[in-house]
């Protein structure tokens, strides 16, 4: 059973455009993490959000954690080709226990 | 942040044989996790490996098929036994990284069974 619904599944945009990826669940998570994965590599952690309502910014990336700690979003401003990759959200079950992953969003940014 | 070295990076194996995948972490991690992933898709947890105890397997995965070793806090292996083409996938290990406040992954092993 997929606890985390991630949308959209695929996103193709032009360089300079903005994009948002959503991650929703009916379950409450102790924390939620976002990863980016490129072909032939393992997922790389982008951010961990822990507090309901939390907003974190990493350069052009903005992450939000819902007040109820059931949903999250990733917003990229002025996307660049280097942002291309598979974006995965993952919710931690319990205190730093195993992760439940969303289905992933494949993002393609063309020059 | 912690670095996990995973090997082999890829292999092509005959059905009925076994392959052991190794993960070496450059720092101590309490729990390590083994995942399976189809290219471009999400990760499915196979098992959680703790030092000094048997691994805990997720539904659909059994120890006879995927035996795991965890001899110390920096090393773990996953064996894919009696392989069939259905086992063709990417296998990834992961560990909690205190310094990074998140999970660090190995670069994956792309397994093809013919």
Coordinates of C-alpha atoms in Angstrom, one line a residue, chain A:
Chain A
X1 CA 0.0 0.0 0.0
X2 CA 1.4 3.4 -1.1
X3 CA 1.0 5.7 1.8
X4 CA 2.4 8.7 0.0
X5 CA 0.7 10.1 -3.1
X6 CA 3.1 12.1 -5.2
X7 CA 2.0 14.2 -8.1
X8 CA 2.5 14.8 -10.9
X9 CA 4.2 11.7 -12.1
X10 CA 6.0 13.5 -14.9
X11 CA 6.8 17.1 -15.5
X12 CA 8.5 18.6 -18.6
X13 CA 9.2 22.3 -18.6
X14 CA 11.4 24.9 -20.2
X15 CA 14.3 26.5 -18.5
X16 CA 13.3 29.5 -16.5
X17 CA 9.8 28.2 -15.7
X18 CA 8.6 27.3 -12.2
X19 CA 7.3 24.0 -11.0
X20 CA 5.7 22.4 -8.0
X21 CA 5.6 18.8 -6.9
X22 CA 3.1 17.6 -4.3
X23 CA 3.3 14.8 -1.7
X24 CA 0.1 13.9 0.1
X25 CA -0.9 11.2 2.7
X26 CA -3.6 10.3 5.1
X27 CA -1.0 9.4 7.6
X28 CA 1.0 11.6 9.9
X29 CA 4.8 11.4 9.6
X30 CA 7.4 12.2 12.2
X31 CA 9.4 13.8 9.4
X32 CA 9.3 14.1 5.6
X33 CA 12.3 14.1 3.3
X34 CA 12.8 15.1 -0.3
X35 CA 15.4 13.4 -2.5
X36 CA 16.6 13.9 -6.0
X37 CA 17.9 10.9 -8.0
X38 CA 19.8 10.9 -11.2
X39 CA 20.3 7.9 -13.5
X40 CA 22.9 5.4 -12.2
X41 CA 23.0 7.1 -8.8
X42 CA 21.3 6.7 -5.4
X43 CA 18.8 9.3 -4.1
X44 CA 20.5 12.4 -2.7
X45 CA 18.8 14.1 0.3
X46 CA 17.7 17.6 -0.4
X47 CA 15.9 18.5 2.8
X48 CA 14.2 17.1 5.9
X49 CA 11.2 18.8 7.4
X50 CA 10.0 18.0 10.8
X51 CA 7.7 20.7 12.2
X52 CA 4.1 21.2 10.9
X53 CA 3.9 24.4 8.9
X54 CA 7.7 24.5 8.4
X55 CA 9.1 26.1 5.3
X56 CA 12.7 25.6 4.2
X57 CA 14.5 27.3 1.3
X58 CA 17.5 26.0 -0.4
X59 CA 18.5 28.6 -3.1
X60 CA 15.8 28.1 -5.8
X61 CA 14.0 25.3 -4.0
X62 CA 11.3 25.9 -1.4
X63 CA 9.9 23.0 0.7
X64 CA 6.7 23.2 2.8
X65 CA 5.5 20.7 5.4
X66 CA 1.7 20.8 6.0
X67 CA 0.4 22.0 9.4
X68 CA -0.9 18.4 10.1
X69 CA 2.3 16.8 8.9
X70 CA 0.5 14.8 6.3
X71 CA 1.6 16.6 3.1
X72 CA 4.4 18.5 1.6
X73 CA 5.4 20.4 -1.5
X74 CA 8.5 21.2 -3.4
X75 CA 8.6 24.4 -5.5
X76 CA 11.5 25.2 -7.9
X77 CA 11.8 28.7 -9.1
X78 CA 13.4 29.4 -12.5
X79 CA 14.2 25.8 -13.2
X80 CA 17.5 24.9 -14.9
X81 CA 18.5 21.8 -16.9
X82 CA 20.6 20.7 -13.8
X83 CA 17.3 20.3 -11.9
X84 CA 16.4 17.4 -14.2
X85 CA 15.9 14.2 -12.2
X86 CA 13.6 11.9 -10.3
X87 CA 12.2 13.7 -7.2
X88 CA 11.1 11.5 -4.4
X89 CA 9.3 12.3 -1.2
X90 CA 9.6 10.0 1.8
X91 CA 7.9 9.9 5.1
X92 CA 9.6 8.6 8.2
X93 CA 7.6 6.1 10.2
X94 CA 8.3 6.4 13.9
X95 CA 11.5 8.0 15.2
X96 CA 14.0 7.8 12.4
X97 CA 12.7 4.4 11.3
X98 CA 12.1 3.1 7.9
X99 CA 11.0 5.4 5.1
X100 CA 7.8 5.2 3.0
X101 CA 8.5 6.6 -0.4
X102 CA 6.2 8.3 -2.8
X103 CA 6.0 7.1 -6.4
X104 CA 8.4 9.8 -7.6
X105 CA 8.1 12.7 -10.1
X106 CA 10.3 12.7 -13.1
X107 CA 11.2 16.3 -13.9
X108 CA 12.8 17.2 -17.2
X109 CA 14.0 20.8 -17.8
X110 CA 14.9 21.6 -21.3
X111 CA 17.2 24.5 -22.3

